CSV table of C-alpha atoms in Angstrom, one decimal:
chain,number,residue,atom,x,y,z
A,14,ALA,CA,-16.9,4.6,0.0
A,15,GLN,CA,-13.4,5.6,-1.2
A,16,SER,CA,-11.9,5.3,-4.6
A,17,VAL,CA,-8.6,6.4,-6.2
A,18,ALA,CA,-8.0,6.7,-10.0
A,19,GLN,CA,-4.6,6.9,-11.7
A,20,PRO,CA,-5.6,7.5,-15.3
A,21,GLU,CA,-2.2,6.6,-16.8
A,22,ASP,CA,-0.8,3.1,-16.8
A,23,GLN,CA,2.7,4.5,-17.8
A,24,VAL,CA,4.4,7.8,-17.9
A,25,ASN,CA,7.5,8.3,-20.1
A,26,VAL,CA,9.8,11.2,-19.5
A,27,ALA,CA,13.4,12.1,-20.4
A,28,GLU,CA,15.9,12.6,-17.6
A,29,GLY,CA,16.0,16.3,-16.6
A,30,ASN,CA,12.4,17.0,-17.7
A,31,PRO,CA,9.6,17.6,-15.3
A,32,LEU,CA,7.6,14.6,-14.1
A,33,THR,CA,3.9,14.5,-13.3
A,34,VAL,CA,1.9,11.5,-12.2
A,35,LYS,CA,-1.9,12.1,-12.0
A,36,CYS,CA,-4.3,11.0,-9.3
A,37,THR,CA,-7.9,11.7,-8.6
A,38,TYR,CA,-9.9,10.6,-5.6
A,39,SER,CA,-13.3,10.1,-4.1
A,40,VAL,CA,-13.6,10.2,-0.3
A,41,SER,CA,-16.8,10.6,1.7
A,42,GLY,CA,-15.2,12.8,4.4
A,43,ASN,CA,-12.1,14.9,4.6
A,44,PRO,CA,-9.5,13.3,2.5
A,45,TYR,CA,-6.1,12.1,3.7
A,46,LEU,CA,-4.0,11.5,0.6
A,47,PHE,CA,-0.7,9.7,0.0
A,48,TRP,CA,1.9,8.7,-2.5
A,49,TYR,CA,3.9,5.5,-2.3
A,50,VAL,CA,6.6,4.2,-4.6
A,51,GLN,CA,7.6,0.6,-5.4
A,52,TYR,CA,11.0,-0.2,-6.8
A,53,PRO,CA,11.6,-3.6,-8.4
A,54,ASN,CA,12.0,-6.3,-5.8
A,55,ARG,CA,11.4,-3.8,-3.0
A,56,GLY,CA,8.5,-3.1,-0.7
A,57,LEU,CA,6.3,-0.1,-1.0
A,58,GLN,CA,7.8,3.0,0.4
A,59,PHE,CA,6.0,6.1,1.7
A,60,LEU,CA,6.8,9.3,-0.3
A,61,LEU,CA,4.5,12.0,1.1
A,62,LYS,CA,1.1,12.8,2.4
A,63,TYR,CA,-1.6,15.5,2.6
A,64,ILE,CA,-3.5,15.6,5.9
A,65,THR,CA,-4.4,19.3,6.3
A,66,GLY,CA,-2.8,22.7,5.8
A,67,ASP,CA,-0.8,23.8,2.8
A,68,ASN,CA,-2.0,22.4,-0.5
A,69,LEU,CA,1.5,21.8,-1.7
A,70,VAL,CA,3.3,19.1,0.2
A,71,LYS,CA,6.9,18.1,-0.1
A,72,GLY,CA,8.3,14.6,0.3
A,73,SER,CA,11.2,12.4,-0.1
A,74,TYR,CA,13.7,12.4,-3.1
A,75,GLY,CA,12.6,15.9,-4.3
A,76,PHE,CA,9.0,14.9,-5.0
A,77,GLU,CA,6.0,17.1,-4.2
A,78,ALA,CA,2.3,16.9,-4.7
A,79,GLU,CA,-0.5,19.4,-4.9
A,80,PHE,CA,-3.9,18.9,-3.3
A,81,ASN,CA,-6.7,20.4,-5.3
A,82,LYS,CA,-10.1,20.1,-3.6
A,83,SER,CA,-12.2,21.5,-6.4
A,84,GLN,CA,-10.7,19.0,-8.9
A,85,THR,CA,-10.4,16.2,-6.3
A,86,SER,CA,-6.9,15.7,-7.5
A,87,PHE,CA,-3.5,15.0,-5.8
A,88,HIS,CA,-0.9,14.9,-8.6
A,89,LEU,CA,2.7,13.9,-7.9
A,90,LYS,CA,5.4,16.1,-9.4
A,91,LYS,CA,9.1,16.4,-9.6
A,92,PRO,CA,10.8,19.3,-11.4
A,93,SER,CA,13.7,17.3,-12.9
A,94,ALA,CA,13.4,13.5,-13.2
A,95,LEU,CA,16.2,11.1,-12.7
A,96,VAL,CA,16.7,7.7,-14.3
A,97,SER,CA,16.6,6.3,-10.7
A,98,ASP,CA,13.0,7.6,-10.4
A,99,SER,CA,11.9,4.8,-12.7
A,100,ALA,CA,9.5,2.8,-10.6
A,101,LEU,CA,5.8,2.1,-9.9
A,102,TYR,CA,3.9,4.9,-8.1
A,103,PHE,CA,0.7,4.4,-6.2
A,104,CYS,CA,-1.7,7.1,-5.0
A,105,ALA,CA,-3.8,6.2,-1.9
A,106,ALA,CA,-6.6,7.8,0.1
A,107,THR,CA,-8.5,7.4,3.3
A,108,ASP,CA,-11.0,9.4,5.4
A,109,SER,CA,-10.0,7.9,8.7
A,110,TRP,CA,-7.3,6.0,10.5
A,111,GLY,CA,-6.5,2.6,9.2
A,112,LYS,CA,-7.8,1.6,5.8
A,113,LEU,CA,-6.0,3.0,2.8
A,114,GLN,CA,-7.5,2.7,-0.7
A,115,PHE,CA,-4.8,2.4,-3.3
A,116,GLY,CA,-5.0,3.3,-7.0
A,117,ALA,CA,-3.9,0.8,-9.7
A,118,GLY,CA,-0.5,2.4,-10.0
A,119,THR,CA,1.4,4.2,-12.7
A,120,GLN,CA,4.7,3.0,-14.1
A,121,VAL,CA,7.2,5.8,-14.5
A,122,VAL,CA,10.0,5.3,-17.1
A,123,VAL,CA,12.8,7.9,-17.2
A,124,THR,CA,15.1,7.6,-20.1
A,125,PRO,CA,18.7,8.9,-20.2
B,10,GLY,CA,14.9,-6.3,12.7
B,11,ALA,CA,15.0,-2.9,11.0
B,12,GLY,CA,12.0,-3.4,8.8
B,13,VAL,CA,8.9,-5.4,8.4
B,14,SER,CA,9.7,-9.1,7.8
B,15,GLN,CA,7.5,-11.5,5.9
B,16,THR,CA,7.9,-15.2,5.6
B,17,PRO,CA,7.9,-17.1,3.4
B,18,SER,CA,8.9,-14.9,0.5
B,19,ASN,CA,7.4,-17.5,-1.9
B,20,LYS,CA,4.9,-20.2,-1.3
B,21,VAL,CA,3.6,-22.6,-3.9
B,22,THR,CA,0.7,-24.8,-2.9
B,23,GLU,CA,-2.0,-27.0,-4.4
B,24,LYS,CA,-5.7,-26.1,-4.6
B,25,GLY,CA,-7.5,-27.0,-1.4
B,26,LYS,CA,-4.4,-26.8,0.9
B,27,TYR,CA,-4.0,-24.7,4.0
B,28,VAL,CA,-1.5,-21.8,4.0
B,29,GLU,CA,-0.1,-19.6,6.7
B,30,LEU,CA,1.8,-16.4,6.0
B,31,ARG,CA,3.7,-14.6,8.8
B,32,CYS,CA,4.5,-11.0,9.4
B,33,ASP,CA,6.9,-9.6,11.9
B,34,PRO,CA,6.3,-5.8,12.2
B,35,ILE,CA,8.7,-3.0,13.2
B,36,SER,CA,9.3,-3.1,16.9
B,37,GLY,CA,7.0,-0.6,18.7
B,38,HIS,CA,4.5,-0.3,15.8
B,39,THR,CA,1.1,-1.0,17.3
B,40,ALA,CA,-0.8,-1.0,14.0
B,41,LEU,CA,-0.5,-3.8,11.5
B,42,TYR,CA,-2.1,-4.2,8.1
B,43,TRP,CA,-2.5,-7.0,5.6
B,44,TYR,CA,-3.0,-6.1,1.9
B,45,ARG,CA,-3.2,-8.3,-1.2
B,46,GLN,CA,-1.7,-7.2,-4.5
B,47,SER,CA,-2.6,-9.0,-7.8
B,48,LEU,CA,-0.6,-8.5,-11.0
B,49,GLY,CA,-1.2,-5.0,-12.4
B,50,GLN,CA,-3.3,-3.9,-9.5
B,51,GLY,CA,-2.8,-1.7,-6.5
B,52,PRO,CA,-2.7,-3.2,-3.0
B,53,GLU,CA,-6.2,-4.3,-1.8
B,54,PHE,CA,-6.9,-3.9,1.9
B,55,LEU,CA,-7.7,-7.1,3.9
B,56,ILE,CA,-7.5,-6.4,7.6
B,57,TYR,CA,-6.1,-4.0,10.1
B,58,PHE,CA,-5.0,-4.7,13.7
B,59,GLN,CA,-4.6,-2.2,16.5
B,60,GLY,CA,-2.7,-4.1,19.1
B,61,THR,CA,-4.1,-7.6,19.4
B,62,GLY,CA,-7.5,-6.9,18.1
B,63,ALA,CA,-8.8,-6.6,14.5
B,64,ALA,CA,-10.0,-3.1,14.2
B,65,ASP,CA,-11.3,-3.5,10.7
B,66,ASP,CA,-11.5,-6.9,8.9
B,67,SER,CA,-13.9,-5.6,6.2
B,68,GLY,CA,-11.5,-6.5,3.4
B,69,LEU,CA,-11.3,-10.2,4.1
B,70,PRO,CA,-12.9,-11.7,0.9
B,71,ASN,CA,-14.6,-14.7,2.7
B,72,ASP,CA,-14.5,-17.0,5.7
B,73,ARG,CA,-11.6,-18.9,4.3
B,74,PHE,CA,-9.3,-16.0,5.3
B,75,PHE,CA,-8.5,-15.4,8.9
B,76,ALA,CA,-5.7,-13.4,10.6
B,77,VAL,CA,-4.4,-13.3,14.2
B,78,ARG,CA,-2.1,-11.2,16.2
B,79,PRO,CA,-2.2,-12.8,19.7
B,80,GLU,CA,0.5,-10.9,21.4
B,81,GLY,CA,0.2,-7.6,19.6
B,82,SER,CA,3.4,-8.1,17.6
B,83,VAL,CA,3.7,-11.0,15.0
B,84,SER,CA,0.7,-11.6,12.9
B,85,THR,CA,-0.3,-14.7,10.8
B,86,LEU,CA,-2.6,-14.6,7.9
B,87,LYS,CA,-4.3,-18.0,7.4
B,88,ILE,CA,-6.0,-19.2,4.2
B,89,GLN,CA,-8.0,-22.4,4.2
B,90,ARG,CA,-9.0,-24.5,1.2
B,91,THR,CA,-6.9,-22.3,-1.1
B,92,GLU,CA,-8.2,-21.5,-4.6
B,93,ARG,CA,-6.3,-20.5,-7.7
B,94,GLY,CA,-7.8,-17.1,-7.4
B,95,ASP,CA,-6.0,-16.6,-4.1
B,96,SER,CA,-2.7,-16.4,-6.0
B,97,ALA,CA,-1.3,-12.9,-5.3
B,98,VAL,CA,1.4,-11.1,-3.3
B,99,TYR,CA,0.3,-10.7,0.3
B,100,LEU,CA,1.7,-7.5,1.8
B,101,CYS,CA,2.1,-6.7,5.5
B,102,ALA,CA,2.7,-3.2,6.8
B,103,SER,CA,3.0,-1.6,10.2
B,104,SER,CA,2.8,1.9,11.5
B,105,LEU,CA,3.0,4.0,14.7
B,106,GLN,CA,-0.2,5.1,16.4
B,107,GLY,CA,-1.3,8.7,16.4
B,108,TRP,CA,-3.0,11.1,14.0
B,109,GLU,CA,0.3,12.5,12.9
B,110,ASN,CA,1.3,9.1,11.6
B,111,THR,CA,-1.9,8.5,9.6
B,112,GLY,CA,-1.2,6.6,6.5
B,113,GLU,CA,2.6,6.3,6.9
B,114,LEU,CA,2.8,2.6,6.5
B,115,PHE,CA,6.1,0.6,6.4
B,116,PHE,CA,5.6,-2.4,4.1
B,117,GLY,CA,7.4,-5.7,4.0
B,118,GLU,CA,8.5,-7.2,0.7
B,119,GLY,CA,5.5,-9.5,0.6
B,120,SER,CA,4.8,-13.2,0.4
B,121,ARG,CA,4.1,-14.4,-3.1
B,122,LEU,CA,1.4,-17.1,-3.0
B,123,THR,CA,0.9,-19.4,-6.0
B,124,VAL,CA,-2.0,-21.8,-5.9
B,125,LEU,CA,-1.7,-24.5,-8.6
């Protein structure tokens, strides 16, 4: 069984400050981990993924995420947030091809 | 088209009616997924097709829900005897085959179903 937890419903950050969105996972096998973003009235968009290799993965729009096996975490980070980063962010996990398990989502609000 | 297309974008129906939701994936994408998203929740897996066959339908909540993909391209999600609890946004996604494409899903904008 797989599960994904996003402990924060909302994250507020001032523009220019670092942004972190937290995610922990439970996967029975080797985890494949993902971040997606949903802008208002837009479909979900893939941001980045961890499959294997380096624990720090880089993705679109300056985002990165760090895989931590001992803490079963995959937190999303951005060094300097923009107002346009305001959106709903979803962490997802799987242990095989096909079926992604999504978290409940974290709303990010970046204020000018 | 350039992206995943879903129709209708909005559907309002009465309890007990039959509903069909259509998904047109990105050309060349052999994998197709249906998810359901309720307000304040993340997407919930329903079914996954590889080509014409359902590779995993473990997320379909009951036998009122059925999906087909007869020619390996367009898919239709069918809901019989709709209930108010079926109200949600139904998301379709497609992806390329291959280990290197694992989890890189391209989502449509969804079909919002409201059951009165």
